[in-house]
């Protein structure tokens, strides 16, 4: 009987425990302290436990192909919707997540409204493997992202003792006022995301990762978070452009290529430079390298068939 019990119990490392918590499973786990370190104790036969045992390339044991994963981004802030602040986070996150094999599939910009944040987080975390939010975690009254995420997960928004001590030491007792203390509160069970720029952390809970809206701070947080994210199949991309043809001439042939490769994103992007150069860039993008190469070859041939000159890569700026 004791041997059988041992077979059904697994000990997670701290990194695995972070993933376990992000998967929203920590409440179902027991805890054990051994030699000053905390471990999660879980049933190794559970599907969730096996889901954790994936290497950094997104492969699971016995898989021949990397896993396909998806992500979404929620930009939170009235200042973005009003046009006061120009977003500089979308392109950075889209590129980095594509490199990690967790491509963005949806982006939403929402206001600082409690019900909207709660409903959007609840909806998106059910649809995508990873959800990232930016904005609304500062010290002011309209920074309401953290308590709203806590409510979306049904947990309290409370002081996180290590974060409280970190910020108190940084600001000093006199400067660590009630407003700044708000930044030391996290949803119960959340894991802080290190902030190497201004110290006040973001956090991960379940599959939701909450980061600052200020681009420099957000990038520092993402760099700290990225190594712990479960990778998927990488995204491959090939581009041809031409200055001798335009979209209307290529549209039918491009649609036929898309129909041949339904799992790829086949895109057409016209350009018009200030020096008068005009044309179109055609892109094949996806997680199957062989299909991307085959589609790129078809795009090359399409341009030539229509009497154009295919030029590899993006058009010069």
PDB file of C-alpha atoms in Angstrom:
ATOM      1  CA  UNK A   1       0.000   0.000   0.000  1.00  0.00           C
ATOM      2  CA  UNK A   2       2.816   2.405   0.841  1.00  0.00           C
ATOM      3  CA  UNK A   3       4.508   1.737  -2.516  1.00  0.00           C
ATOM      4  CA  UNK A   4       1.283   2.513  -4.329  1.00  0.00           C
ATOM      5  CA  UNK A   5       0.999   5.797  -2.457  1.00  0.00           C
ATOM      6  CA  UNK A   6       4.525   6.718  -3.460  1.00  0.00           C
ATOM      7  CA  UNK A   7       3.675   6.068  -7.103  1.00  0.00           C
ATOM      8  CA  UNK A   8       0.825   8.545  -6.923  1.00  0.00           C
ATOM      9  CA  UNK A   9       2.728  11.378  -5.264  1.00  0.00           C
ATOM     10  CA  UNK A  10       5.035  13.768  -7.077  1.00  0.00           C
ATOM     11  CA  UNK A  11       7.151  16.648  -5.861  1.00  0.00           C
ATOM     12  CA  UNK A  12       7.279  19.760  -7.991  1.00  0.00           C
ATOM     13  CA  UNK A  13      10.319  21.957  -8.201  1.00  0.00           C
ATOM     14  CA  UNK A  14       9.802  25.677  -7.625  1.00  0.00           C
ATOM     15  CA  UNK A  15       9.693  26.312 -11.380  1.00  0.00           C
ATOM     16  CA  UNK A  16       7.142  23.554 -11.893  1.00  0.00           C
ATOM     17  CA  UNK A  17       5.154  24.862  -8.952  1.00  0.00           C
ATOM     18  CA  UNK A  18       5.006  28.227 -10.701  1.00  0.00           C
ATOM     19  CA  UNK A  19       3.507  26.537 -13.754  1.00  0.00           C
ATOM     20  CA  UNK A  20       1.170  24.551 -11.524  1.00  0.00           C
ATOM     21  CA  UNK A  21      -0.079  27.722  -9.903  1.00  0.00           C
ATOM     22  CA  UNK A  22      -0.432  29.420 -13.302  1.00  0.00           C
ATOM     23  CA  UNK A  23      -2.574  26.489 -14.407  1.00  0.00           C
ATOM     24  CA  UNK A  24      -4.924  27.325 -11.517  1.00  0.00           C
ATOM     25  CA  UNK A  25      -4.305  23.990  -9.808  1.00  0.00           C
ATOM     26  CA  UNK A  26      -2.465  25.012  -6.646  1.00  0.00           C
ATOM     27  CA  UNK A  27      -5.682  25.020  -4.628  1.00  0.00           C
ATOM     28  CA  UNK A  28      -6.023  21.277  -5.288  1.00  0.00           C
ATOM     29  CA  UNK A  29      -2.483  20.512  -4.178  1.00  0.00           C
ATOM     30  CA  UNK A  30      -1.146  19.769  -0.731  1.00  0.00           C
ATOM     31  CA  UNK A  31       1.982  21.505   0.519  1.00  0.00           C
ATOM     32  CA  UNK A  32       5.038  20.228   2.288  1.00  0.00           C
ATOM     33  CA  UNK A  33       8.021  21.973   3.813  1.00  0.00           C
ATOM     34  CA  UNK A  34      11.299  20.075   3.628  1.00  0.00           C
ATOM     35  CA  UNK A  35      14.705  21.473   4.577  1.00  0.00           C
ATOM     36  CA  UNK A  36      13.364  25.011   4.548  1.00  0.00           C
ATOM     37  CA  UNK A  37      11.833  24.744   1.077  1.00  0.00           C
ATOM     38  CA  UNK A  38       8.173  24.483   0.149  1.00  0.00           C
ATOM     39  CA  UNK A  39       7.002  21.870  -2.340  1.00  0.00           C
ATOM     40  CA  UNK A  40       3.666  21.092  -3.918  1.00  0.00           C
ATOM     41  CA  UNK A  41       2.543  17.467  -3.542  1.00  0.00           C
ATOM     42  CA  UNK A  42       0.219  16.259  -6.276  1.00  0.00           C
ATOM     43  CA  UNK A  43      -1.119  13.121  -7.908  1.00  0.00           C
ATOM     44  CA  UNK A  44       1.365  12.231 -10.664  1.00  0.00           C
ATOM     45  CA  UNK A  45      -1.360  10.343 -12.516  1.00  0.00           C
ATOM     46  CA  UNK A  46      -3.465  13.468 -12.962  1.00  0.00           C
ATOM     47  CA  UNK A  47      -3.614  15.008 -16.456  1.00  0.00           C
ATOM     48  CA  UNK A  48      -2.525  18.357 -15.062  1.00  0.00           C
ATOM     49  CA  UNK A  49       0.684  16.858 -13.648  1.00  0.00           C
ATOM     50  CA  UNK A  50       1.636  15.316 -16.982  1.00  0.00           C
ATOM     51  CA  UNK A  51       0.871  18.612 -18.715  1.00  0.00           C
ATOM     52  CA  UNK A  52       3.654  20.160 -16.648  1.00  0.00           C
ATOM     53  CA  UNK A  53       6.308  17.775 -17.890  1.00  0.00           C
ATOM     54  CA  UNK A  54       7.030  19.540 -21.151  1.00  0.00           C
ATOM     55  CA  UNK A  55      10.478  20.688 -22.070  1.00  0.00           C
ATOM     56  CA  UNK A  56      11.337  24.219 -23.094  1.00  0.00           C
ATOM     57  CA  UNK A  57      10.706  23.537 -26.777  1.00  0.00           C
ATOM     58  CA  UNK A  58       7.059  22.655 -26.162  1.00  0.00           C
ATOM     59  CA  UNK A  59       7.425  18.886 -26.682  1.00  0.00           C
ATOM     60  CA  UNK A  60       5.793  16.369 -24.383  1.00  0.00           C
ATOM     61  CA  UNK A  61       7.052  12.836 -23.921  1.00  0.00           C
ATOM     62  CA  UNK A  62       6.288  10.778 -26.997  1.00  0.00           C
ATOM     63  CA  UNK A  63       5.300  13.754 -29.135  1.00  0.00           C
ATOM     64  CA  UNK A  64       6.808  14.004 -32.597  1.00  0.00           C
ATOM     65  CA  UNK A  65       5.737  17.615 -33.152  1.00  0.00           C
ATOM     66  CA  UNK A  66       5.814  20.664 -30.883  1.00  0.00           C
ATOM     67  CA  UNK A  67       2.544  21.712 -29.310  1.00  0.00           C
ATOM     68  CA  UNK A  68       0.526  24.497 -30.891  1.00  0.00           C
ATOM     69  CA  UNK A  69      -0.219  27.169 -28.327  1.00  0.00           C
ATOM     70  CA  UNK A  70      -2.063  30.463 -28.481  1.00  0.00           C
ATOM     71  CA  UNK A  71      -2.124  33.726 -26.577  1.00  0.00           C
ATOM     72  CA  UNK A  72      -4.139  36.913 -26.241  1.00  0.00           C
ATOM     73  CA  UNK A  73      -3.318  40.448 -25.145  1.00  0.00           C
ATOM     74  CA  UNK A  74      -5.545  42.816 -23.183  1.00  0.00           C
ATOM     75  CA  UNK A  75      -4.494  46.470 -23.153  1.00  0.00           C
ATOM     76  CA  UNK A  76      -6.182  48.202 -20.232  1.00  0.00           C
ATOM     77  CA  UNK A  77      -6.437  51.964 -19.986  1.00  0.00           C
ATOM     78  CA  UNK A  78      -8.692  54.907 -20.742  1.00  0.00           C
ATOM     79  CA  UNK A  79      -5.627  56.800 -21.942  1.00  0.00           C
ATOM     80  CA  UNK A  80      -5.177  54.419 -24.890  1.00  0.00           C
ATOM     81  CA  UNK A  81      -8.824  54.599 -25.945  1.00  0.00           C
ATOM     82  CA  UNK A  82      -8.815  58.397 -25.737  1.00  0.00           C
ATOM     83  CA  UNK A  83      -5.692  58.699 -27.881  1.00  0.00           C
ATOM     84  CA  UNK A  84      -3.721  60.393 -25.117  1.00  0.00           C
ATOM     85  CA  UNK A  85      -1.223  57.522 -24.986  1.00  0.00           C
ATOM     86  CA  UNK A  86       0.185  55.741 -28.032  1.00  0.00           C
ATOM     87  CA  UNK A  87       0.553  52.004 -27.495  1.00  0.00           C
ATOM     88  CA  UNK A  88       4.086  50.706 -27.949  1.00  0.00           C
ATOM     89  CA  UNK A  89       3.591  47.230 -26.514  1.00  0.00           C
ATOM     90  CA  UNK A  90       1.675  45.308 -29.182  1.00  0.00           C
ATOM     91  CA  UNK A  91       4.484  44.871 -31.700  1.00  0.00           C
ATOM     92  CA  UNK A  92       7.030  43.905 -29.039  1.00  0.00           C
ATOM     93  CA  UNK A  93       4.781  41.252 -27.518  1.00  0.00           C
ATOM     94  CA  UNK A  94       3.576  39.944 -30.896  1.00  0.00           C
ATOM     95  CA  UNK A  95       7.156  39.380 -32.054  1.00  0.00           C
ATOM     96  CA  UNK A  96       8.396  37.876 -28.783  1.00  0.00           C
ATOM     97  CA  UNK A  97       5.425  35.569 -28.358  1.00  0.00           C
ATOM     98  CA  UNK A  98       5.782  34.410 -31.954  1.00  0.00           C
ATOM     99  CA  UNK A  99       9.412  33.544 -31.247  1.00  0.00           C
ATOM    100  CA  UNK A 100       8.283  31.510 -28.224  1.00  0.00           C
ATOM    101  CA  UNK A 101       5.703  29.625 -30.277  1.00  0.00           C
ATOM    102  CA  UNK A 102       2.756  31.242 -28.454  1.00  0.00           C
ATOM    103  CA  UNK A 103       1.425  33.522 -31.211  1.00  0.00           C
ATOM    104  CA  UNK A 104      -1.088  36.248 -30.457  1.00  0.00           C
ATOM    105  CA  UNK A 105      -4.553  35.392 -31.741  1.00  0.00           C
ATOM    106  CA  UNK A 106      -6.531  38.265 -30.273  1.00  0.00           C
ATOM    107  CA  UNK A 107      -5.874  41.761 -28.933  1.00  0.00           C
ATOM    108  CA  UNK A 108      -8.393  43.898 -27.086  1.00  0.00           C
ATOM    109  CA  UNK A 109      -8.188  47.451 -25.785  1.00  0.00           C
ATOM    110  CA  UNK A 110     -10.566  48.040 -22.876  1.00  0.00           C
ATOM    111  CA  UNK A 111     -11.284  50.879 -20.430  1.00  0.00           C
ATOM    112  CA  UNK A 112     -10.594  51.042 -16.705  1.00  0.00           C
ATOM    113  CA  UNK A 113     -14.041  49.700 -15.869  1.00  0.00           C
ATOM    114  CA  UNK A 114     -14.338  46.948 -13.273  1.00  0.00           C
ATOM    115  CA  UNK A 115     -16.982  44.803 -14.982  1.00  0.00           C
ATOM    116  CA  UNK A 116     -15.270  45.071 -18.372  1.00  0.00           C
ATOM    117  CA  UNK A 117     -11.905  43.962 -17.008  1.00  0.00           C
ATOM    118  CA  UNK A 118     -13.387  41.052 -15.046  1.00  0.00           C
ATOM    119  CA  UNK A 119     -15.512  39.815 -17.950  1.00  0.00           C
ATOM    120  CA  UNK A 120     -12.720  40.171 -20.510  1.00  0.00           C
ATOM    121  CA  UNK A 121     -10.149  38.335 -18.384  1.00  0.00           C
ATOM    122  CA  UNK A 122     -12.653  35.557 -17.640  1.00  0.00           C
ATOM    123  CA  UNK A 123     -13.521  35.136 -21.316  1.00  0.00           C
ATOM    124  CA  UNK A 124      -9.979  35.295 -22.675  1.00  0.00           C
ATOM    125  CA  UNK A 125      -8.368  32.919 -20.176  1.00  0.00           C
ATOM    126  CA  UNK A 126     -10.906  30.275 -21.141  1.00  0.00           C
ATOM    127  CA  UNK A 127     -10.125  30.667 -24.875  1.00  0.00           C
ATOM    128  CA  UNK A 128      -6.317  30.895 -24.952  1.00  0.00           C
ATOM    129  CA  UNK A 129      -3.337  29.099 -23.444  1.00  0.00           C
ATOM    130  CA  UNK A 130      -1.773  32.316 -22.156  1.00  0.00           C
ATOM    131  CA  UNK A 131      -3.274  35.768 -21.579  1.00  0.00           C
ATOM    132  CA  UNK A 132      -1.189  38.907 -21.090  1.00  0.00           C
ATOM    133  CA  UNK A 133      -2.448  42.230 -19.795  1.00  0.00           C
ATOM    134  CA  UNK A 134      -0.743  45.614 -19.740  1.00  0.00           C
ATOM    135  CA  UNK A 135      -1.691  48.679 -17.734  1.00  0.00           C
ATOM    136  CA  UNK A 136      -3.512  49.527 -14.542  1.00  0.00           C
ATOM    137  CA  UNK A 137      -1.163  48.223 -11.834  1.00  0.00           C
ATOM    138  CA  UNK A 138       0.232  51.511 -10.521  1.00  0.00           C
ATOM    139  CA  UNK A 139      -0.512  53.364  -7.248  1.00  0.00           C
ATOM    140  CA  UNK A 140      -3.430  55.593  -8.292  1.00  0.00           C
ATOM    141  CA  UNK A 141      -7.184  55.221  -7.834  1.00  0.00           C
ATOM    142  CA  UNK A 142      -7.754  54.257 -11.470  1.00  0.00           C
ATOM    143  CA  UNK A 143      -5.186  51.435 -11.367  1.00  0.00           C
ATOM    144  CA  UNK A 144      -7.735  48.681 -10.830  1.00  0.00           C
ATOM    145  CA  UNK A 145      -6.388  45.796 -12.912  1.00  0.00           C
ATOM    146  CA  UNK A 146      -5.027  43.747  -9.989  1.00  0.00           C
ATOM    147  CA  UNK A 147      -8.204  43.699  -7.854  1.00  0.00           C
ATOM    148  CA  UNK A 148     -10.294  42.998 -10.952  1.00  0.00           C
ATOM    149  CA  UNK A 149      -8.114  40.026 -11.929  1.00  0.00           C
ATOM    150  CA  UNK A 150      -8.404  38.752  -8.351  1.00  0.00           C
ATOM    151  CA  UNK A 151     -12.178  38.981  -8.634  1.00  0.00           C
ATOM    152  CA  UNK A 152     -12.106  37.187 -11.994  1.00  0.00           C
ATOM    153  CA  UNK A 153     -10.342  34.282 -10.269  1.00  0.00           C
ATOM    154  CA  UNK A 154     -12.553  34.439  -7.184  1.00  0.00           C
ATOM    155  CA  UNK A 155      -9.702  35.099  -4.754  1.00  0.00           C
ATOM    156  CA  UNK A 156      -8.901  37.979  -2.366  1.00  0.00           C
ATOM    157  CA  UNK A 157      -6.661  40.885  -3.344  1.00  0.00           C
ATOM    158  CA  UNK A 158      -4.272  41.049  -0.426  1.00  0.00           C
ATOM    159  CA  UNK A 159      -0.848  42.178   0.692  1.00  0.00           C
ATOM    160  CA  UNK A 160       1.981  39.945  -0.495  1.00  0.00           C
ATOM    161  CA  UNK A 161       4.477  40.032   2.421  1.00  0.00           C
ATOM    162  CA  UNK A 162       7.712  39.629   0.392  1.00  0.00           C
ATOM    163  CA  UNK A 163       6.609  42.340  -2.043  1.00  0.00           C
ATOM    164  CA  UNK A 164       5.521  44.616   0.802  1.00  0.00           C
ATOM    165  CA  UNK A 165       8.917  44.268   2.468  1.00  0.00           C
ATOM    166  CA  UNK A 166      10.732  44.805  -0.850  1.00  0.00           C
ATOM    167  CA  UNK A 167       8.898  48.054  -1.607  1.00  0.00           C
ATOM    168  CA  UNK A 168       9.059  49.290   1.983  1.00  0.00           C
ATOM    169  CA  UNK A 169      12.825  48.857   1.940  1.00  0.00           C
ATOM    170  CA  UNK A 170      13.092  50.600  -1.416  1.00  0.00           C
ATOM    171  CA  UNK A 171      10.918  53.623  -0.612  1.00  0.00           C
ATOM    172  CA  UNK A 172      11.621  53.893   3.106  1.00  0.00           C
ATOM    173  CA  UNK A 173       8.934  54.056   5.832  1.00  0.00           C
ATOM    174  CA  UNK A 174       8.091  57.725   5.241  1.00  0.00           C
ATOM    175  CA  UNK A 175       7.703  57.463   1.451  1.00  0.00           C
ATOM    176  CA  UNK A 176       5.938  54.097   1.488  1.00  0.00           C
ATOM    177  CA  UNK A 177       2.478  55.629   1.762  1.00  0.00           C
ATOM    178  CA  UNK A 178      -0.941  54.040   1.275  1.00  0.00           C
ATOM    179  CA  UNK A 179      -0.897  54.677  -2.477  1.00  0.00           C
ATOM    180  CA  UNK A 180       2.416  52.880  -2.955  1.00  0.00           C
ATOM    181  CA  UNK A 181       1.312  50.085  -0.651  1.00  0.00           C
ATOM    182  CA  UNK A 182      -1.376  49.245  -3.230  1.00  0.00           C
ATOM    183  CA  UNK A 183       1.422  47.953  -5.451  1.00  0.00           C
ATOM    184  CA  UNK A 184       2.308  45.391  -2.748  1.00  0.00           C
ATOM    185  CA  UNK A 185      -1.118  43.735  -3.043  1.00  0.00           C
ATOM    186  CA  UNK A 186      -1.597  40.723  -5.320  1.00  0.00           C
ATOM    187  CA  UNK A 187      -4.403  38.237  -5.901  1.00  0.00           C
ATOM    188  CA  UNK A 188      -4.089  35.403  -3.407  1.00  0.00           C
ATOM    189  CA  UNK A 189      -1.894  32.654  -4.890  1.00  0.00           C
ATOM    190  CA  UNK A 190      -0.374  34.894  -7.571  1.00  0.00           C
ATOM    191  CA  UNK A 191       3.331  34.725  -8.385  1.00  0.00           C
ATOM    192  CA  UNK A 192       5.169  38.053  -8.720  1.00  0.00           C
ATOM    193  CA  UNK A 193       6.754  38.959 -12.052  1.00  0.00           C
ATOM    194  CA  UNK A 194      10.099  40.626 -11.414  1.00  0.00           C
ATOM    195  CA  UNK A 195      10.304  44.300 -12.371  1.00  0.00           C
ATOM    196  CA  UNK A 196      13.983  45.147 -12.990  1.00  0.00           C
ATOM    197  CA  UNK A 197      13.188  48.767 -13.882  1.00  0.00           C
ATOM    198  CA  UNK A 198      11.031  50.247 -11.110  1.00  0.00           C
ATOM    199  CA  UNK A 199      10.764  47.275  -8.708  1.00  0.00           C
ATOM    200  CA  UNK A 200       6.968  47.092  -8.196  1.00  0.00           C
ATOM    201  CA  UNK A 201       6.133  43.662  -9.673  1.00  0.00           C
ATOM    202  CA  UNK A 202       3.536  42.377 -12.040  1.00  0.00           C
ATOM    203  CA  UNK A 203       2.089  38.929 -11.365  1.00  0.00           C
ATOM    204  CA  UNK A 204       0.936  35.648 -12.869  1.00  0.00           C
ATOM    205  CA  UNK A 205      -2.144  33.770 -11.743  1.00  0.00           C
ATOM    206  CA  UNK A 206      -3.459  30.772 -13.620  1.00  0.00           C
ATOM    207  CA  UNK A 207      -2.669  31.442 -17.269  1.00  0.00           C
ATOM    208  CA  UNK A 208      -2.974  35.225 -16.897  1.00  0.00           C
ATOM    209  CA  UNK A 209       0.132  37.433 -16.735  1.00  0.00           C
ATOM    210  CA  UNK A 210      -0.368  41.011 -15.574  1.00  0.00           C
ATOM    211  CA  UNK A 211       2.270  43.590 -16.505  1.00  0.00           C
ATOM    212  CA  UNK A 212       2.788  47.342 -16.452  1.00  0.00           C
ATOM    213  CA  UNK A 213       1.680  49.552 -19.326  1.00  0.00           C
ATOM    214  CA  UNK A 214       4.846  51.667 -19.498  1.00  0.00           C
ATOM    215  CA  UNK A 215       6.793  50.069 -22.395  1.00  0.00           C
ATOM    216  CA  UNK A 216      10.224  49.988 -20.747  1.00  0.00           C
ATOM    217  CA  UNK A 217       8.836  48.450 -17.565  1.00  0.00           C
ATOM    218  CA  UNK A 218       6.627  45.986 -19.457  1.00  0.00           C
ATOM    219  CA  UNK A 219       9.590  44.766 -21.515  1.00  0.00           C
ATOM    220  CA  UNK A 220      11.655  44.202 -18.400  1.00  0.00           C
ATOM    221  CA  UNK A 221       8.811  42.231 -16.851  1.00  0.00           C
ATOM    222  CA  UNK A 222       8.307  40.140 -19.976  1.00  0.00           C
ATOM    223  CA  UNK A 223      12.013  39.325 -20.172  1.00  0.00           C
ATOM    224  CA  UNK A 224      11.811  38.103 -16.568  1.00  0.00           C
ATOM    225  CA  UNK A 225       8.658  36.090 -17.276  1.00  0.00           C
ATOM    226  CA  UNK A 226       9.595  34.547 -20.638  1.00  0.00           C
ATOM    227  CA  UNK A 227      11.870  31.713 -19.373  1.00  0.00           C
ATOM    228  CA  UNK A 228       9.002  30.272 -17.319  1.00  0.00           C
ATOM    229  CA  UNK A 229       6.501  30.218 -20.194  1.00  0.00           C
ATOM    230  CA  UNK A 230       5.794  26.887 -21.842  1.00  0.00           C
ATOM    231  CA  UNK A 231       6.958  27.161 -25.427  1.00  0.00           C
ATOM    232  CA  UNK A 232       5.013  25.947 -28.419  1.00  0.00           C
ATOM    233  CA  UNK A 233       5.920  25.303 -32.010  1.00  0.00           C
ATOM    234  CA  UNK A 234       7.895  28.274 -33.383  1.00  0.00           C
ATOM    235  CA  UNK A 235       6.329  30.515 -36.011  1.00  0.00           C
ATOM    236  CA  UNK A 236       8.069  30.568 -39.408  1.00  0.00           C
ATOM    237  CA  UNK A 237       7.671  33.360 -41.938  1.00  0.00           C
ATOM    238  CA  UNK A 238       8.718  34.025 -45.556  1.00  0.00           C
ATOM    239  CA  UNK A 239       8.186  37.263 -47.467  1.00  0.00           C
ATOM    240  CA  UNK A 240       8.356  38.259 -51.118  1.00  0.00           C
ATOM    241  CA  UNK A 241       7.671  41.767 -52.359  1.00  0.00           C
ATOM    242  CA  UNK A 242       7.342  43.389 -55.762  1.00  0.00           C
ATOM    243  CA  UNK A 243       7.236  46.969 -57.020  1.00  0.00           C
ATOM    244  CA  UNK A 244       5.818  46.078 -60.405  1.00  0.00           C
ATOM    245  CA  UNK A 245       2.422  44.661 -59.384  1.00  0.00           C
ATOM    246  CA  UNK A 246      -0.366  45.595 -57.000  1.00  0.00           C
ATOM    247  CA  UNK A 247      -2.884  43.751 -54.825  1.00  0.00           C
ATOM    248  CA  UNK A 248      -5.724  43.696 -57.324  1.00  0.00           C
ATOM    249  CA  UNK A 249      -3.607  41.789 -59.847  1.00  0.00           C
ATOM    250  CA  UNK A 250      -2.490  39.203 -57.303  1.00  0.00           C
ATOM    251  CA  UNK A 251      -5.665  38.786 -55.233  1.00  0.00           C
ATOM    252  CA  UNK A 252      -7.170  35.748 -56.983  1.00  0.00           C
ATOM    253  CA  UNK A 253      -3.905  33.821 -57.070  1.00  0.00           C
ATOM    254  CA  UNK A 254      -3.210  34.649 -53.440  1.00  0.00           C
ATOM    255  CA  UNK A 255      -6.634  33.388 -52.415  1.00  0.00           C
ATOM    256  CA  UNK A 256      -5.913  30.101 -54.196  1.00  0.00           C
ATOM    257  CA  UNK A 257      -2.653  29.756 -52.236  1.00  0.00           C
ATOM    258  CA  UNK A 258      -4.504  30.411 -48.968  1.00  0.00           C
ATOM    259  CA  UNK A 259      -7.015  27.697 -49.863  1.00  0.00           C
ATOM    260  CA  UNK A 260      -4.142  25.255 -50.494  1.00  0.00           C
ATOM    261  CA  UNK A 261      -2.643  26.012 -47.087  1.00  0.00           C
ATOM    262  CA  UNK A 262      -5.542  26.645 -44.687  1.00  0.00           C
ATOM    263  CA  UNK A 263      -3.323  26.323 -41.598  1.00  0.00           C
ATOM    264  CA  UNK A 264      -1.072  29.193 -42.699  1.00  0.00           C
ATOM    265  CA  UNK A 265      -1.593  32.934 -42.563  1.00  0.00           C
ATOM    266  CA  UNK A 266      -1.173  34.286 -46.098  1.00  0.00           C
ATOM    267  CA  UNK A 267      -1.050  38.073 -46.051  1.00  0.00           C
ATOM    268  CA  UNK A 268      -0.913  40.905 -48.583  1.00  0.00           C
ATOM    269  CA  UNK A 269       0.501  44.254 -47.447  1.00  0.00           C
ATOM    270  CA  UNK A 270       0.671  47.190 -49.882  1.00  0.00           C
ATOM    271  CA  UNK A 271       3.316  49.865 -49.334  1.00  0.00           C
ATOM    272  CA  UNK A 272       3.771  53.407 -50.629  1.00  0.00           C
ATOM    273  CA  UNK A 273       7.055  55.092 -49.751  1.00  0.00           C
ATOM    274  CA  UNK A 274       7.676  58.837 -49.631  1.00  0.00           C
ATOM    275  CA  UNK A 275      10.155  58.576 -52.508  1.00  0.00           C
ATOM    276  CA  UNK A 276       7.387  57.245 -54.759  1.00  0.00           C
ATOM    277  CA  UNK A 277       8.156  53.516 -54.541  1.00  0.00           C
ATOM    278  CA  UNK A 278       4.957  51.473 -54.468  1.00  0.00           C
ATOM    279  CA  UNK A 279       4.173  47.803 -54.424  1.00  0.00           C
ATOM    280  CA  UNK A 280       3.001  44.934 -52.278  1.00  0.00           C
ATOM    281  CA  UNK A 281       4.598  42.487 -49.836  1.00  0.00           C
ATOM    282  CA  UNK A 282       3.217  38.942 -49.692  1.00  0.00           C
ATOM    283  CA  UNK A 283       3.804  36.906 -46.541  1.00  0.00           C
ATOM    284  CA  UNK A 284       3.408  33.220 -45.660  1.00  0.00           C
ATOM    285  CA  UNK A 285       3.470  32.525 -41.932  1.00  0.00           C
ATOM    286  CA  UNK A 286       2.780  29.451 -39.818  1.00  0.00           C
ATOM    287  CA  UNK A 287       4.116  26.766 -37.494  1.00  0.00           C
ATOM    288  CA  UNK A 288       4.791  24.143 -40.180  1.00  0.00           C
ATOM    289  CA  UNK A 289       8.132  25.038 -41.772  1.00  0.00           C
ATOM    290  CA  UNK A 290       7.656  22.790 -44.819  1.00  0.00           C
ATOM    291  CA  UNK A 291       4.255  24.306 -45.619  1.00  0.00           C
ATOM    292  CA  UNK A 292       5.593  27.837 -45.186  1.00  0.00           C
ATOM    293  CA  UNK A 293       8.414  27.108 -47.645  1.00  0.00           C
ATOM    294  CA  UNK A 294       6.007  25.546 -50.146  1.00  0.00           C
ATOM    295  CA  UNK A 295       3.603  28.475 -49.889  1.00  0.00           C
ATOM    296  CA  UNK A 296       6.468  30.961 -50.285  1.00  0.00           C
ATOM    297  CA  UNK A 297       7.513  29.166 -53.456  1.00  0.00           C
ATOM    298  CA  UNK A 298       3.947  29.431 -54.753  1.00  0.00           C
ATOM    299  CA  UNK A 299       3.940  33.174 -53.988  1.00  0.00           C
ATOM    300  CA  UNK A 300       7.214  33.580 -55.881  1.00  0.00           C
ATOM    301  CA  UNK A 301       5.757  31.780 -58.901  1.00  0.00           C
ATOM    302  CA  UNK A 302       2.531  33.808 -58.717  1.00  0.00           C
ATOM    303  CA  UNK A 303       4.427  37.090 -58.947  1.00  0.00           C
ATOM    304  CA  UNK A 304       6.417  35.841 -61.949  1.00  0.00           C
ATOM    305  CA  UNK A 305       3.318  34.458 -63.665  1.00  0.00           C
ATOM    306  CA  UNK A 306       1.666  37.869 -63.411  1.00  0.00           C
ATOM    307  CA  UNK A 307       4.680  39.525 -65.024  1.00  0.00           C
ATOM    308  CA  UNK A 308       6.255  40.914 -61.875  1.00  0.00           C
ATOM    309  CA  UNK A 309       9.704  40.628 -60.343  1.00  0.00           C
ATOM    310  CA  UNK A 310       9.714  38.793 -56.991  1.00  0.00           C
ATOM    311  CA  UNK A 311      12.185  40.224 -54.462  1.00  0.00           C
ATOM    312  CA  UNK A 312      12.826  38.243 -51.302  1.00  0.00           C
ATOM    313  CA  UNK A 313      12.256  39.918 -47.949  1.00  0.00           C
ATOM    314  CA  UNK A 314      10.480  43.032 -46.745  1.00  0.00           C
ATOM    315  CA  UNK A 315      10.576  46.137 -48.950  1.00  0.00           C
ATOM    316  CA  UNK A 316      13.221  48.670 -47.869  1.00  0.00           C
ATOM    317  CA  UNK A 317      11.996  51.569 -45.777  1.00  0.00           C
TER     318      UNK A 317
END
